Amino acid sequence: MTMNPIAADADRWTGRLLADGYCIIPDLLPESVAALDRDLAPDFARTPFCEGGFYGARTKRFGRLLLRSAHAETLVRHPLVTGIVERVLSPWCDTIQLNLTQAIALHPGALPQLPHRDQDMWRGQPGEVEYLVNVMWPLTAYTRDNGATLVWPGSHGSRALESAAPDSNFAIDMAPGSALLFLGSTLHGAGRNSTRNVRRGCIVSYCLGWLKPYENQWLAYPPEVARRFTPELQALVGYRQHRPNLGNYEGRCPSILLGAAVPEHLGAIDALRPDQAARVAEYVEGQRLGRG
């Protein structure tokens, strides 16, 4: 049987991502990225500069990209990208979720960002679990001179336990339409923009479905907004439960809030993993037969 081409590509890129901590997929969505950049131009112009040494005083950032441009969903739900993410994260979760969408503009004079691992936003044990996968989509060309993302190859996984930072890094030169994928355990940071031009890009991040996401998806996309999304996108931004029973609304899948009418009173319904459901069923049957 011939393997689906997207599945075969996802397997290949997943292997590279897990081996090196990052991978670069060229020429993935040049037309959609150009359209997204045009849609976001007014937001880039109106958004104030960040405050704080981590975000960067010469940097602009804003989220809620799915609300700002119809082209954002093309990036968020790209089948090759989500296929890779699901392969990386599925050992530790029932479903993945959107962690954030964020547009970033590094203006001339932006300083290098503190090297960091995005998984450190959660206080989980490093070295064993991968908590997220990031995808950087350049909207303009990324070069070492204009602040391209710096990556430390091989700094991921168990090496996150090492106190000393790896010796070598390199700037990820990319053209718009290409995508940089890197693990949450990979050391990285924005570079210095020593040019006279603004470097623009956006990052789409996915994490384990049972974590609290970086961007509060339910405030970014409340039900009146999410009702306009496709069912797949609704699920990705959090309108589904993660078994067992996590993220529920009145004991039900939160997708119930996206219907035309929401009942005032709801009865809770189990949402369990198969192993949990089997254990509960056995216990209930034992109680029914008086074996408790």
CSV table of C-alpha atoms in Angstrom, one decimal:
chain,number,residue,atom,x,y,z
A,1,MET,CA,0.0,0.0,0.0
A,2,THR,CA,1.3,3.4,-1.0
A,3,MET,CA,1.7,5.9,1.9
A,4,ASN,CA,-0.1,9.2,1.6
A,5,PRO,CA,2.5,11.8,0.4
A,6,ILE,CA,1.7,14.2,3.2
A,7,ALA,CA,2.1,11.4,5.8
A,8,ALA,CA,5.4,10.4,4.3
A,9,ASP,CA,6.6,14.0,4.3
A,10,ALA,CA,5.4,14.4,7.9
A,11,ASP,CA,7.3,11.3,9.0
A,12,ARG,CA,10.5,12.6,7.3
A,13,TRP,CA,10.4,16.1,8.8
A,14,THR,CA,9.4,14.8,12.2
A,15,GLY,CA,12.5,12.6,12.2
A,16,ARG,CA,14.7,15.7,11.4
A,17,LEU,CA,12.9,17.9,14.0
A,18,LEU,CA,13.4,15.3,16.8
A,19,ALA,CA,17.0,14.7,15.8
A,20,ASP,CA,18.2,18.3,15.5
A,21,GLY,CA,15.6,20.2,17.6
A,22,TYR,CA,14.6,22.2,14.5
A,23,CYS,CA,13.9,21.9,10.8
A,24,ILE,CA,13.3,24.3,7.9
A,25,ILE,CA,10.7,23.5,5.3
A,26,PRO,CA,11.2,25.7,2.2
A,27,ASP,CA,8.5,27.3,0.0
A,28,LEU,CA,5.6,26.0,2.0
A,29,LEU,CA,3.0,28.9,1.6
A,30,PRO,CA,4.5,31.9,-0.3
A,31,GLU,CA,1.2,33.2,-1.6
A,32,SER,CA,-0.7,32.9,1.7
A,33,VAL,CA,2.1,34.5,3.7
A,34,ALA,CA,2.2,37.5,1.3
A,35,ALA,CA,-1.6,38.0,1.7
A,36,LEU,CA,-1.3,37.6,5.5
A,37,ASP,CA,1.4,40.3,5.5
A,38,ARG,CA,-0.9,42.7,3.6
A,39,ASP,CA,-3.8,42.0,6.0
A,40,LEU,CA,-1.6,42.6,9.0
A,41,ALA,CA,0.0,45.9,7.8
A,42,PRO,CA,-2.6,48.2,9.6
A,43,ASP,CA,-2.1,46.3,12.9
A,44,PHE,CA,1.7,46.5,12.6
A,45,ALA,CA,1.4,50.3,12.0
A,46,ARG,CA,-0.9,50.9,15.0
A,47,THR,CA,0.6,48.5,17.6
A,48,PRO,CA,2.9,50.2,20.2
A,49,PHE,CA,6.4,48.9,20.8
A,50,CYS,CA,6.7,46.3,23.6
A,51,GLU,CA,7.9,47.1,27.1
A,52,GLY,CA,10.4,44.9,28.9
A,53,GLY,CA,13.7,43.3,28.1
A,54,PHE,CA,12.3,40.0,27.0
A,55,TYR,CA,9.7,41.2,24.5
A,56,GLY,CA,12.1,43.9,23.3
A,57,ALA,CA,11.8,47.7,23.3
A,58,ARG,CA,12.3,47.9,19.5
A,59,THR,CA,9.8,45.1,18.8
A,60,LYS,CA,6.1,45.0,18.1
A,61,ARG,CA,4.0,42.0,18.9
A,62,PHE,CA,0.3,41.2,18.7
A,63,GLY,CA,-1.9,38.0,18.7
A,64,ARG,CA,-5.4,36.9,17.7
A,65,LEU,CA,-4.3,36.4,14.1
A,66,LEU,CA,-7.3,34.3,13.3
A,67,LEU,CA,-9.5,37.3,14.0
A,68,ARG,CA,-7.3,39.7,11.9
A,69,SER,CA,-6.9,37.8,8.7
A,70,ALA,CA,-8.7,35.0,6.9
A,71,HIS,CA,-5.3,33.8,5.7
A,72,ALA,CA,-4.1,32.9,9.2
A,73,GLU,CA,-6.1,29.7,9.2
A,74,THR,CA,-4.1,28.4,6.2
A,75,LEU,CA,-1.0,28.6,8.4
A,76,VAL,CA,-2.5,27.3,11.5
A,77,ARG,CA,-4.1,24.3,9.9
A,78,HIS,CA,-1.5,23.5,7.3
A,79,PRO,CA,-1.8,19.6,7.0
A,80,LEU,CA,2.0,19.0,6.8
A,81,VAL,CA,2.7,21.2,9.8
A,82,THR,CA,-0.1,19.8,12.0
A,83,GLY,CA,0.8,16.3,11.0
A,84,ILE,CA,4.4,16.9,12.3
A,85,VAL,CA,3.1,18.5,15.5
A,86,GLU,CA,0.7,15.6,16.2
A,87,ARG,CA,3.5,13.1,15.7
A,88,VAL,CA,5.8,15.0,18.1
A,89,LEU,CA,3.3,15.7,20.9
A,90,SER,CA,0.9,12.7,20.7
A,91,PRO,CA,2.9,10.5,23.1
A,92,TRP,CA,2.0,12.9,26.0
A,93,CYS,CA,-1.5,14.1,25.1
A,94,ASP,CA,-4.9,13.0,23.8
A,95,THR,CA,-5.2,16.1,21.5
A,96,ILE,CA,-3.1,19.1,20.6
A,97,GLN,CA,-4.2,22.7,21.0
A,98,LEU,CA,-3.2,26.1,19.6
A,99,ASN,CA,-0.8,27.7,22.0
A,100,LEU,CA,-0.6,31.1,20.3
A,101,THR,CA,-0.6,33.0,17.0
A,102,GLN,CA,1.6,36.1,17.2
A,103,ALA,CA,2.9,38.6,14.7
A,104,ILE,CA,6.3,40.1,15.4
A,105,ALA,CA,8.2,43.1,13.9
A,106,LEU,CA,11.8,43.7,14.8
A,107,HIS,CA,12.6,47.3,14.0
A,108,PRO,CA,16.1,48.7,13.3
A,109,GLY,CA,18.1,48.8,16.5
A,110,ALA,CA,16.4,45.8,18.1
A,111,LEU,CA,18.8,44.0,20.4
A,112,PRO,CA,19.3,40.2,20.5
A,113,GLN,CA,16.8,38.4,22.6
A,114,LEU,CA,17.7,36.4,25.7
A,115,PRO,CA,18.3,32.8,24.6
A,116,HIS,CA,15.5,30.7,26.0
A,117,ARG,CA,13.4,27.6,25.8
A,118,ASP,CA,9.7,28.2,25.4
A,119,GLN,CA,8.8,25.1,27.4
A,120,ASP,CA,10.1,27.0,30.5
A,121,MET,CA,6.8,29.0,30.6
A,122,TRP,CA,5.5,25.8,32.4
A,123,ARG,CA,7.1,24.4,35.5
A,124,GLY,CA,7.1,20.8,34.2
A,125,GLN,CA,10.0,18.5,34.4
A,126,PRO,CA,12.4,19.1,31.4
A,127,GLY,CA,14.2,16.5,29.5
A,128,GLU,CA,11.5,13.9,29.1
A,129,VAL,CA,8.4,15.5,27.7
A,130,GLU,CA,8.0,17.8,24.7
A,131,TYR,CA,5.4,20.4,25.6
A,132,LEU,CA,5.1,22.4,22.4
A,133,VAL,CA,6.2,22.9,18.8
A,134,ASN,CA,6.7,26.3,17.4
A,135,VAL,CA,6.4,27.3,13.7
A,136,MET,CA,8.1,30.6,12.6
A,137,TRP,CA,6.7,32.0,9.4
A,138,PRO,CA,8.7,34.9,7.9
A,139,LEU,CA,6.7,37.7,6.3
A,140,THR,CA,9.9,39.4,5.1
A,141,ALA,CA,13.2,37.8,4.4
A,142,TYR,CA,15.1,36.6,7.5
A,143,THR,CA,18.8,37.3,7.6
A,144,ARG,CA,21.5,37.4,10.2
A,145,ASP,CA,21.7,41.2,9.8
A,146,ASN,CA,18.0,41.9,10.3
A,147,GLY,CA,17.5,39.7,13.4
A,148,ALA,CA,16.7,36.3,12.0
A,149,THR,CA,15.9,33.7,14.7
A,150,LEU,CA,19.0,32.2,16.3
A,151,VAL,CA,18.9,28.4,17.0
A,152,TRP,CA,21.2,26.3,19.1
A,153,PRO,CA,21.2,22.9,17.3
A,154,GLY,CA,21.1,19.9,19.5
A,155,SER,CA,20.1,21.9,22.6
A,156,HIS,CA,16.8,20.1,22.9
A,157,GLY,CA,15.4,17.2,24.9
A,158,SER,CA,17.7,15.9,27.7
A,159,ARG,CA,20.2,18.7,26.9
A,160,ALA,CA,17.7,21.1,28.4
A,161,LEU,CA,18.9,19.7,31.8
A,162,GLU,CA,22.5,21.0,31.2
A,163,SER,CA,23.3,24.2,33.1
A,164,ALA,CA,25.8,25.5,30.5
A,165,ALA,CA,24.4,26.7,27.2
A,166,PRO,CA,25.7,25.0,24.0
A,167,ASP,CA,28.6,26.7,22.3
A,168,SER,CA,27.3,27.3,18.8
A,169,ASN,CA,24.2,28.9,17.3
A,170,PHE,CA,23.3,30.1,13.8
A,171,ALA,CA,20.8,32.5,12.3
A,172,ILE,CA,18.0,30.9,10.3
A,173,ASP,CA,18.0,32.6,6.9
A,174,MET,CA,14.6,32.1,5.3
A,175,ALA,CA,12.5,33.6,2.6
A,176,PRO,CA,8.8,34.4,3.1
A,177,GLY,CA,6.7,31.2,2.6
A,178,SER,CA,9.2,28.9,4.2
A,179,ALA,CA,8.7,27.7,7.8
A,180,LEU,CA,11.0,27.1,10.7
A,181,LEU,CA,9.8,24.4,13.1
A,182,PHE,CA,11.5,24.0,16.5
A,183,LEU,CA,10.8,22.2,19.7
A,184,GLY,CA,9.8,23.9,22.9
A,185,SER,CA,13.0,22.4,24.4
A,186,THR,CA,15.2,24.0,21.8
A,187,LEU,CA,17.3,27.0,22.8
A,188,HIS,CA,16.6,30.0,20.6
A,189,GLY,CA,16.1,33.7,20.5
A,190,ALA,CA,15.6,36.6,18.1
A,191,GLY,CA,18.8,38.1,16.7
A,192,ARG,CA,19.9,41.8,16.5
A,193,ASN,CA,18.5,44.0,13.7
A,194,SER,CA,21.4,46.0,12.5
A,195,THR,CA,19.8,47.0,9.3
A,196,ARG,CA,17.5,50.0,8.4
A,197,ASN,CA,14.6,47.7,7.5
A,198,VAL,CA,11.9,46.1,9.7
A,199,ARG,CA,12.0,42.3,9.9
A,200,ARG,CA,8.4,40.9,10.1
A,201,GLY,CA,7.1,37.4,10.8
A,202,CYS,CA,4.6,35.5,12.7
A,203,ILE,CA,4.8,32.4,15.0
A,204,VAL,CA,2.2,29.7,15.3
A,205,SER,CA,2.6,27.5,18.3
A,206,TYR,CA,1.0,24.3,19.3
A,207,CYS,CA,1.1,22.6,22.7
A,208,LEU,CA,-0.2,19.6,24.7
A,209,GLY,CA,-4.0,19.8,25.0
A,210,TRP,CA,-3.9,19.6,28.8
A,211,LEU,CA,-1.7,22.7,29.3
A,212,LYS,CA,-2.7,26.2,29.9
A,213,PRO,CA,-1.9,27.9,26.6
A,214,TYR,CA,0.3,31.0,26.3
A,215,GLU,CA,-2.5,33.0,24.6
A,216,ASN,CA,-5.9,32.7,26.3
A,217,GLN,CA,-7.7,31.2,23.3
A,218,TRP,CA,-11.2,31.5,24.8
A,219,LEU,CA,-10.8,35.3,25.3
A,220,ALA,CA,-9.1,35.7,22.0
A,221,TYR,CA,-11.9,33.8,20.2
A,222,PRO,CA,-15.1,33.8,22.4
A,223,PRO,CA,-18.1,31.7,21.2
A,224,GLU,CA,-19.5,34.5,19.1
A,225,VAL,CA,-16.2,34.6,17.1
A,226,ALA,CA,-15.5,30.8,17.1
A,227,ARG,CA,-18.9,30.1,15.7
A,228,ARG,CA,-17.6,31.4,12.4
A,229,PHE,CA,-14.6,29.0,12.4
A,230,THR,CA,-14.5,25.6,10.8
A,231,PRO,CA,-15.1,22.7,13.2
A,232,GLU,CA,-11.5,21.7,13.0
A,233,LEU,CA,-10.3,25.2,13.9
A,234,GLN,CA,-12.9,25.4,16.7
A,235,ALA,CA,-11.4,22.3,18.2
A,236,LEU,CA,-7.8,23.5,17.8
A,237,VAL,CA,-8.5,26.8,19.7
A,238,GLY,CA,-10.0,24.9,22.7
A,239,TYR,CA,-13.6,24.1,22.0
A,240,ARG,CA,-13.2,20.4,22.7
A,241,GLN,CA,-12.4,18.4,25.8
A,242,HIS,CA,-9.1,16.7,26.5
A,243,ARG,CA,-9.8,13.4,28.1
A,244,PRO,CA,-10.4,12.8,31.0
A,245,ASN,CA,-13.0,15.6,31.3
A,246,LEU,CA,-10.5,18.5,31.0
A,247,GLY,CA,-11.6,21.9,29.7
A,248,ASN,CA,-15.3,21.1,30.1
A,249,TYR,CA,-18.3,23.4,30.3
A,250,GLU,CA,-20.9,22.1,32.9
A,251,GLY,CA,-19.4,18.6,32.4
A,252,ARG,CA,-19.9,18.8,28.6
A,253,CYS,CA,-17.6,19.4,25.6
A,254,PRO,CA,-17.3,23.2,25.3
A,255,SER,CA,-18.3,23.0,21.6
A,256,ILE,CA,-21.9,23.0,23.0
A,257,LEU,CA,-21.5,26.7,23.4
A,258,LEU,CA,-21.1,27.1,19.6
A,259,GLY,CA,-24.6,25.8,18.8
A,260,ALA,CA,-27.6,28.0,17.9
A,261,ALA,CA,-29.1,27.6,21.4
A,262,VAL,CA,-27.4,26.6,24.6
A,263,PRO,CA,-29.6,24.8,27.2
A,264,GLU,CA,-29.7,26.6,30.6
A,265,HIS,CA,-29.2,23.3,32.4
A,266,LEU,CA,-27.0,20.5,31.2
A,267,GLY,CA,-26.3,17.0,32.4
A,268,ALA,CA,-22.6,16.1,32.7
A,269,ILE,CA,-21.3,13.3,30.4
A,270,ASP,CA,-18.1,11.2,30.9
A,271,ALA,CA,-15.3,12.0,28.5
A,272,LEU,CA,-12.7,9.3,29.4
A,273,ARG,CA,-9.8,7.6,27.8
A,274,PRO,CA,-10.6,4.0,26.7
A,275,ASP,CA,-8.5,2.6,29.6
A,276,GLN,CA,-10.3,4.8,32.1
A,277,ALA,CA,-13.7,4.0,30.7
A,278,ALA,CA,-13.0,0.2,30.9
A,279,ARG,CA,-11.9,0.6,34.6
A,280,VAL,CA,-15.0,2.6,35.5
A,281,ALA,CA,-17.3,0.2,33.7
A,282,GLU,CA,-15.7,-2.8,35.6
A,283,TYR,CA,-16.0,-0.9,38.9
A,284,VAL,CA,-19.7,0.0,38.3
A,285,GLU,CA,-20.5,-3.5,37.2
A,286,GLY,CA,-18.9,-4.8,40.4
A,287,GLN,CA,-21.0,-2.4,42.5
A,288,ARG,CA,-24.1,-3.4,40.7
A,289,LEU,CA,-23.4,-7.1,41.5
A,290,GLY,CA,-22.6,-6.3,45.1
A,291,ARG,CA,-18.9,-7.0,44.8
A,292,GLY,CA,-17.9,-3.6,46.2
